[in-house]
Every structure is written in structure tokens, then in C-alpha cells.
Amino acid sequence: MGQKDLSEKILEDYQDVFADILNVLLFQGRQVVKPEELYDTKLRSHYRADNGALHEQERDIAKLWKKGGIIFTFCGLENQTSIDPDIPLRVIGYDGAAYRQQLLKQNKGQRYPVMTLVLYYGTKPWNSPKALKERLQVPEELDHYISDYQTHIFEIAYLTDEQVSMFQSDFQIVADYFVQMRKGQTYQQNTKIIQHVDAMLKFLSVFAKDQEYLNIDLSKHKGGQITMCVVLQEAIHQGKVEGEKIGRIAGRSAGIIEGEKIGISKGEDRFARLVQLLISSGRLDDIKKATEDSSYRHELYLTFKIL
């Protein structure tokens, strides 16, 4: 499942976003689930493997949906950035652990259903098993006795424009983003106000696989209304600043800035020569990576043998 930032709430874990996802994907936009009806619940569970070793498994997000003080259902969300043919087996493990927790509770009176929704953020159609029997080779004579298990996979990038418009939370921005990326069109900036800005940027950095979102400085907009327009404008501004910085270093590599010769420290000189080599070899994308990542810069030093 997708990487998560454990130090902060992931975007989908906010009550308004979680409820919004259920309302659109399950109830076609009807406001059936209320944010105040959702309660955090245990994410980790344990199972004993065939060799006797105890293992821990963790869901991405899970909440109890309560109505009138009674648990209506256990809802789990699992995020996928890539296609996994074993997803039916994994979901069975999560759901089975949730049912086992009910068996272990002191109060054996209440039993409630468990459901898991898989949110897939890839831009290629999910062409892998969605049900247990699709993943197994079941002998025909045993088919009647082998229980099937259906997983519910929602391909976010393939939602319709109508479905995207039904979202009322920050997830509308997320869904719109992935739909546009899948279509391969120039991104049309979403003007919806972002409610959970930090969580949104972290979410996009992980699931859109774009670390640029982590580097955007929105401090001067603190307290203001932030949209994706603002986010992208700041990204462009920071890109220009970094470009100017790289340009100055490249200038130093020629020993000239604004027509004057300057002194260069040993470390800066090596980086300047590295930039010059990258420019001359046409590897412009590597310049920015080298600026941000010291380990990558070291790797390039070794490649060009200039340490």
C-alpha cells in the first residue's frame, strides 16, 4: 500500500474527507454518512504465520461508523499506487482481523459488518484480479465448496466528471487532479479552497509521486485561502528561484558573474564543475536533483570522476 507520513494525519483520515469518499463512491453523492458519525479505531492487528511467528499488519485508514450509539459498520480504506494481483488476499487478511477483534471482545452481544474500499491512484486501468477466485486455480469439482471474496476497487483516475463534481471535501481536488493526469491534458487549476493544506501537499507528494509538493513554501499565505492555483504559482516561483541559483553556480563554473572573476571555494568549485558537465552533456534534469539531494550529487561526482 502507499507510503504514509506517520507524523501527520493523512488527508483521507479527516472525518469530512472520509465521509465524503463514502458518500460519493457508495451513495452517489447523497449525504448518508455524517462526519460526526465516524470514530477512529484500531489500525494494527496481528496474525500467526505457519511457522509460528507473530506478524503485525496495519490498515491505511479505518473508522467505525456509528448511528444512534450503535456501530453500523467498520469502514477501511486502502490506498494503491500500483496494481497488485494479491489484493483480494490482503483485504481478506484485514477484514478477517477486524472480525476476529469482535470475537475477542468481552461484550459478545454486538456484531457488525466490515467493509474495505481500495482506492487506486494509477493511471493505467486495473486489469488484475478483484476477487479471490480470480487469483486462485480452483479445481472445478471443488468450486462449490471454495468461498469467493470480492474486493471493491475504485479507480480514482477513471471517475467521471459527474462523480468528481459530487465530492465536497478536499478529495474533490485529489480526484480532479488524477483524472486530469490520466487524460494527459494540461492541468486546469482547481479553484476550490483547500481545507487541509499540509495534508493535501503530503498526499500529492506520495500518491502523485511528485516530491515538489513537499518543497512548496506557503508561509506567506498563512491564514489566507489557498487553492491549487496558489500552490502551483508558488511552485513556479520557487522553480525560478532555484533556476537562478543553478544559473549563478553555472556562471561560477566559468569563473564569471556579471563580468567579474570571483574566487570559488573547493566544495563549490567541484559542484560548479559538475553543473558545467551536466549542462554540456545535456543532462539538465540532473542539475536540480543534484541541488536537492547530496547523495545523488555524490553519485554524479563519481560518475564524472571529479571528486
Short mmCIF file of C-alpha atoms in Angstrom, two decimals:
data_model
loop_
_atom_site.label_atom_id
_atom_site.label_comp_id
_atom_site.label_asym_id
_atom_site.label_seq_id
_atom_site.Cartn_x
_atom_site.Cartn_y
_atom_site.Cartn_z
CA MET A 1 0.00 0.00 0.00
CA GLY A 2 1.07 3.61 -0.40
CA GLN A 3 3.65 5.24 1.89
CA LYS A 4 2.20 7.40 4.67
CA ASP A 5 3.56 10.22 6.76
CA LEU A 6 3.08 8.84 10.24
CA SER A 7 3.80 12.17 11.94
CA GLU A 8 0.69 13.83 10.50
CA LYS A 9 -2.84 12.84 9.63
CA ILE A 10 -3.12 11.55 6.11
CA LEU A 11 -5.70 13.51 4.12
CA GLU A 12 -8.31 10.74 3.96
CA ASP A 13 -8.21 10.32 7.73
CA TYR A 14 -10.01 13.62 8.31
CA GLN A 15 -13.65 12.97 9.15
CA ASP A 16 -15.02 15.28 6.45
CA VAL A 17 -12.86 13.71 3.74
CA PHE A 18 -13.54 10.12 4.84
CA ALA A 19 -17.30 10.74 4.92
CA ASP A 20 -17.15 12.46 1.53
CA ILE A 21 -15.39 9.48 -0.05
CA LEU A 22 -18.04 7.07 1.25
CA ASN A 23 -20.91 9.32 0.21
CA VAL A 24 -19.73 9.65 -3.39
CA LEU A 25 -18.34 6.18 -4.04
CA LEU A 26 -21.10 4.26 -2.24
CA PHE A 27 -24.12 6.56 -2.26
CA GLN A 28 -23.71 8.55 -5.50
CA GLY A 29 -23.23 11.84 -3.66
CA ARG A 30 -26.12 11.54 -1.20
CA GLN A 31 -25.09 12.77 2.27
CA VAL A 32 -25.69 9.47 4.04
CA VAL A 33 -22.56 9.39 6.20
CA LYS A 34 -22.06 12.36 8.53
CA PRO A 35 -18.51 13.27 9.65
CA GLU A 36 -19.64 13.34 13.29
CA GLU A 37 -20.77 9.69 12.98
CA LEU A 38 -17.21 8.49 12.29
CA TYR A 39 -14.87 7.32 15.04
CA ASP A 40 -11.21 6.32 14.87
CA THR A 41 -10.46 2.69 15.55
CA LYS A 42 -7.54 0.31 15.83
CA LEU A 43 -5.39 0.04 12.69
CA ARG A 44 -2.90 -2.64 13.72
CA SER A 45 -3.67 -6.33 14.09
CA HIS A 46 -1.58 -9.47 14.49
CA TYR A 47 -1.59 -12.90 12.93
CA ARG A 48 0.44 -16.05 13.49
CA ALA A 49 2.15 -17.48 10.42
CA ASP A 50 2.52 -21.17 9.59
CA ASN A 51 5.97 -21.19 11.19
CA GLY A 52 4.51 -19.89 14.45
CA ALA A 53 5.99 -16.39 14.12
CA LEU A 54 3.75 -13.48 15.13
CA HIS A 55 3.38 -10.77 12.47
CA GLU A 56 1.80 -7.35 12.51
CA GLN A 57 -0.35 -5.91 9.76
CA GLU A 58 -1.66 -2.38 9.52
CA ARG A 59 -4.51 -0.88 7.57
CA ASP A 60 -4.07 2.51 5.92
CA ILE A 61 -7.20 4.07 7.47
CA ALA A 62 -10.14 2.63 9.40
CA LYS A 63 -13.14 4.12 11.17
CA LEU A 64 -16.26 2.94 12.90
CA TRP A 65 -19.49 4.36 11.51
CA LYS A 66 -21.94 4.71 14.39
CA LYS A 67 -25.60 5.65 14.23
CA GLY A 68 -27.54 6.25 17.40
CA GLY A 69 -24.63 5.00 19.50
CA ILE A 70 -24.68 1.63 17.70
CA ILE A 71 -21.82 0.55 15.43
CA PHE A 72 -23.30 0.46 11.94
CA THR A 73 -20.20 -0.83 10.18
CA PHE A 74 -16.40 -0.93 10.26
CA CYS A 75 -15.02 1.00 7.26
CA GLY A 76 -11.47 0.57 5.96
CA LEU A 77 -9.71 2.48 3.19
CA GLU A 78 -6.63 1.07 1.48
CA ASN A 79 -4.55 3.12 -0.96
CA GLN A 80 -2.86 1.63 -4.02
CA THR A 81 -0.49 3.42 -6.36
CA SER A 82 0.22 0.27 -8.37
CA ILE A 83 -1.70 -2.81 -9.47
CA ASP A 84 -1.42 -5.73 -7.04
CA PRO A 85 -2.82 -9.13 -8.12
CA ASP A 86 -2.81 -10.28 -4.48
CA ILE A 87 -5.12 -7.51 -3.28
CA PRO A 88 -8.01 -9.98 -2.62
CA LEU A 89 -5.78 -11.97 -0.25
CA ARG A 90 -4.59 -8.83 1.53
CA VAL A 91 -8.09 -7.45 2.01
CA ILE A 92 -9.26 -10.81 3.40
CA GLY A 93 -6.45 -10.56 5.96
CA TYR A 94 -7.52 -7.07 7.04
CA ASP A 95 -11.23 -7.89 7.18
CA GLY A 96 -10.66 -11.21 8.93
CA ALA A 97 -8.59 -9.47 11.61
CA ALA A 98 -11.42 -6.96 12.18
CA TYR A 99 -13.93 -9.78 12.64
CA ARG A 100 -11.55 -11.58 14.98
CA GLN A 101 -11.36 -8.47 17.15
CA GLN A 102 -15.11 -8.74 17.61
CA LEU A 103 -14.68 -12.33 18.81
CA LEU A 104 -12.08 -11.30 21.35
CA LYS A 105 -14.15 -8.51 22.90
CA GLN A 106 -15.73 -9.01 26.31
CA ASN A 107 -19.12 -7.88 25.03
CA LYS A 108 -20.15 -10.63 22.65
CA GLY A 109 -23.60 -9.19 22.06
CA GLN A 110 -22.88 -6.81 19.19
CA ARG A 111 -21.60 -7.95 15.84
CA TYR A 112 -21.22 -5.59 12.90
CA PRO A 113 -20.16 -5.84 9.25
CA VAL A 114 -16.70 -4.95 7.97
CA MET A 115 -16.05 -3.38 4.57
CA THR A 116 -12.89 -2.28 2.81
CA LEU A 117 -12.63 0.08 -0.13
CA VAL A 118 -9.44 0.09 -2.20
CA LEU A 119 -8.62 3.47 -3.73
CA TYR A 120 -6.35 3.01 -6.74
CA TYR A 121 -4.46 6.08 -7.97
CA GLY A 122 -2.72 4.60 -11.00
CA THR A 123 -3.31 5.98 -14.49
CA LYS A 124 -3.44 2.52 -16.09
CA PRO A 125 -6.74 0.59 -15.84
CA TRP A 126 -6.85 -2.06 -13.10
CA ASN A 127 -6.51 -5.28 -15.11
CA SER A 128 -5.74 -7.62 -12.25
CA PRO A 129 -7.90 -9.91 -10.04
CA LYS A 130 -10.55 -8.22 -7.93
CA ALA A 131 -11.98 -11.40 -6.43
CA LEU A 132 -10.33 -14.31 -4.64
CA LYS A 133 -11.33 -16.97 -7.16
CA GLU A 134 -9.85 -14.87 -9.97
CA ARG A 135 -6.49 -15.17 -8.22
CA LEU A 136 -6.69 -18.90 -7.43
CA GLN A 137 -6.69 -22.02 -9.55
CA VAL A 138 -9.75 -23.76 -8.15
CA PRO A 139 -10.46 -27.32 -9.34
CA GLU A 140 -13.89 -27.44 -10.94
CA GLU A 141 -15.10 -30.19 -8.62
CA LEU A 142 -14.23 -28.03 -5.56
CA ASP A 143 -15.56 -24.71 -6.85
CA HIS A 144 -18.85 -25.07 -4.96
CA TYR A 145 -17.01 -25.50 -1.67
CA ILE A 146 -14.47 -22.69 -2.03
CA SER A 147 -15.83 -19.36 -0.81
CA ASP A 148 -15.17 -16.37 -3.02
CA TYR A 149 -14.29 -12.91 -1.72
CA GLN A 150 -14.92 -9.76 -3.71
CA THR A 151 -12.77 -6.65 -3.26
CA HIS A 152 -14.12 -3.21 -4.10
CA ILE A 153 -11.57 -1.26 -6.11
CA PHE A 154 -12.26 2.32 -7.14
CA GLU A 155 -10.05 3.68 -9.91
CA ILE A 156 -9.82 7.34 -8.93
CA ALA A 157 -8.25 8.46 -12.21
CA TYR A 158 -11.19 6.93 -14.09
CA LEU A 159 -14.01 8.61 -12.21
CA THR A 160 -16.42 10.56 -14.43
CA ASP A 161 -16.57 14.33 -14.34
CA GLU A 162 -20.00 13.99 -12.73
CA GLN A 163 -18.60 11.81 -9.94
CA VAL A 164 -15.71 14.22 -9.34
CA SER A 165 -18.13 17.13 -9.03
CA MET A 166 -20.04 15.28 -6.29
CA PHE A 167 -17.14 15.48 -3.81
CA GLN A 168 -17.48 18.34 -1.35
CA SER A 169 -14.22 17.95 0.59
CA ASP A 170 -10.56 18.29 -0.41
CA PHE A 171 -10.90 14.91 -2.08
CA GLN A 172 -12.62 16.67 -4.99
CA ILE A 173 -9.26 18.35 -5.73
CA VAL A 174 -7.47 15.00 -5.48
CA ALA A 175 -9.90 13.20 -7.78
CA ASP A 176 -9.85 16.06 -10.29
CA TYR A 177 -6.03 16.03 -10.28
CA PHE A 178 -5.73 12.31 -11.03
CA VAL A 179 -8.46 12.35 -13.68
CA GLN A 180 -6.64 15.17 -15.49
CA MET A 181 -3.29 13.39 -15.21
CA ARG A 182 -4.80 10.20 -16.64
CA LYS A 183 -6.23 12.14 -19.60
CA GLY A 184 -2.78 13.58 -20.23
CA GLN A 185 -4.11 17.08 -20.56
CA THR A 186 -2.56 20.32 -19.36
CA TYR A 187 -3.62 20.68 -15.74
CA GLN A 188 -6.54 23.07 -15.35
CA GLN A 189 -6.02 24.59 -11.92
CA ASN A 190 -8.76 23.81 -9.43
CA THR A 191 -10.17 26.89 -7.70
CA LYS A 192 -11.68 25.06 -4.72
CA ILE A 193 -10.38 26.26 -1.33
CA ILE A 194 -8.15 23.61 0.31
CA GLN A 195 -9.20 22.90 3.90
CA HIS A 196 -6.31 20.65 4.96
CA VAL A 197 -3.39 22.25 3.14
CA ASP A 198 -0.45 20.42 4.75
CA ALA A 199 -2.15 17.03 4.45
CA MET A 200 -3.05 17.76 0.83
CA LEU A 201 0.54 18.57 -0.16
CA LYS A 202 1.88 15.50 1.62
CA PHE A 203 -0.80 13.35 -0.01
CA LEU A 204 0.05 14.55 -3.52
CA SER A 205 3.78 14.14 -2.88
CA VAL A 206 3.21 10.45 -2.10
CA PHE A 207 0.37 9.37 -4.37
CA ALA A 208 1.16 11.61 -7.35
CA LYS A 209 4.82 10.69 -6.79
CA ASP A 210 5.90 14.31 -7.00
CA GLN A 211 8.20 15.45 -4.20
CA GLU A 212 7.90 19.04 -5.40
CA TYR A 213 4.76 19.37 -3.28
CA LEU A 214 6.84 18.93 -0.12
CA ASN A 215 9.12 21.83 -1.06
CA ILE A 216 6.44 24.45 -1.62
CA ASP A 217 6.60 27.28 0.91
CA LEU A 218 3.14 28.70 1.61
CA SER A 219 4.11 30.56 4.78
CA LYS A 220 3.31 33.98 3.32
CA HIS A 221 -0.24 32.76 2.65
CA LYS A 222 -0.77 31.67 6.25
CA GLY A 223 -4.31 32.47 7.30
CA GLY A 224 -5.41 33.08 3.74
CA GLN A 225 -7.45 30.98 1.36
CA ILE A 226 -5.23 28.55 -0.53
CA THR A 227 -6.22 26.84 -3.76
CA MET A 228 -4.28 24.70 -6.22
CA CYS A 229 -3.79 27.92 -8.21
CA VAL A 230 -1.83 29.37 -5.28
CA VAL A 231 0.09 26.12 -4.76
CA LEU A 232 1.19 25.91 -8.39
CA GLN A 233 2.07 29.61 -8.56
CA GLU A 234 4.37 29.15 -5.56
CA ALA A 235 5.87 26.05 -7.16
CA ILE A 236 6.63 28.05 -10.31
CA HIS A 237 8.11 30.90 -8.24
CA GLN A 238 10.35 28.52 -6.28
CA GLY A 239 11.38 26.85 -9.51
CA LYS A 240 12.52 30.22 -10.87
CA VAL A 241 14.47 30.95 -7.67
CA GLU A 242 16.19 27.57 -7.83
CA GLY A 243 16.85 28.07 -11.53
CA GLU A 244 18.54 31.38 -10.82
CA LYS A 245 20.63 29.70 -8.12
CA ILE A 246 21.70 26.99 -10.54
CA GLY A 247 22.45 29.66 -13.13
CA ARG A 248 24.71 31.51 -10.70
CA ILE A 249 26.58 28.29 -9.93
CA ALA A 250 26.92 27.58 -13.64
CA GLY A 251 28.26 31.12 -14.04
CA ARG A 252 30.81 30.49 -11.33
CA SER A 253 31.92 27.39 -13.21
CA ALA A 254 33.09 29.71 -15.98
CA GLY A 255 34.68 31.95 -13.34
CA ILE A 256 32.47 34.90 -14.27
CA ILE A 257 29.42 36.55 -12.66
CA GLU A 258 28.28 39.83 -14.15
CA GLY A 259 31.59 40.13 -15.94
CA GLU A 260 33.80 39.84 -12.85
CA LYS A 261 36.11 36.98 -11.91
CA ILE A 262 35.41 35.57 -8.43
CA GLY A 263 37.04 33.19 -6.01
CA ILE A 264 35.46 29.76 -5.58
CA SER A 265 35.70 27.53 -2.51
CA LYS A 266 36.84 23.95 -3.04
CA GLY A 267 33.40 22.41 -2.44
CA GLU A 268 31.61 25.00 -4.55
CA ASP A 269 34.20 24.61 -7.30
CA ARG A 270 33.50 20.88 -7.53
CA PHE A 271 29.76 21.47 -7.70
CA ALA A 272 30.26 24.22 -10.30
CA ARG A 273 32.30 21.87 -12.46
CA LEU A 274 29.65 19.22 -12.01
CA VAL A 275 26.95 21.63 -13.20
CA GLN A 276 29.06 22.59 -16.20
CA LEU A 277 29.50 18.94 -17.15
CA LEU A 278 25.77 18.28 -16.78
CA ILE A 279 24.95 21.25 -19.00
CA SER A 280 27.44 20.23 -21.66
CA SER A 281 26.16 16.63 -21.64
CA GLY A 282 22.53 17.74 -21.89
CA ARG A 283 21.56 16.28 -18.51
CA LEU A 284 19.66 19.34 -17.35
CA ASP A 285 17.18 17.39 -15.21
CA ASP A 286 20.08 16.14 -13.10
CA ILE A 287 21.09 19.66 -12.08
CA LYS A 288 18.02 20.21 -9.92
CA LYS A 289 18.28 16.72 -8.41
CA ALA A 290 21.91 17.33 -7.54
CA THR A 291 21.00 20.65 -5.91
CA GLU A 292 18.41 19.00 -3.63
CA ASP A 293 19.96 15.59 -2.91
CA SER A 294 23.50 15.34 -1.59
CA SER A 295 23.65 11.55 -2.02
CA TYR A 296 22.59 11.92 -5.65
CA ARG A 297 25.20 14.67 -6.11
CA HIS A 298 27.85 12.33 -4.71
CA GLU A 299 26.73 9.67 -7.18
CA LEU A 300 27.15 12.14 -10.04
CA TYR A 301 30.58 13.17 -8.76
CA LEU A 302 31.66 9.56 -9.02
CA THR A 303 30.11 9.24 -12.47
CA PHE A 304 32.08 12.23 -13.78
CA LYS A 305 35.16 11.31 -11.70
CA ILE A 306 35.67 14.81 -10.36
CA LEU A 307 35.85 14.16 -6.60
#
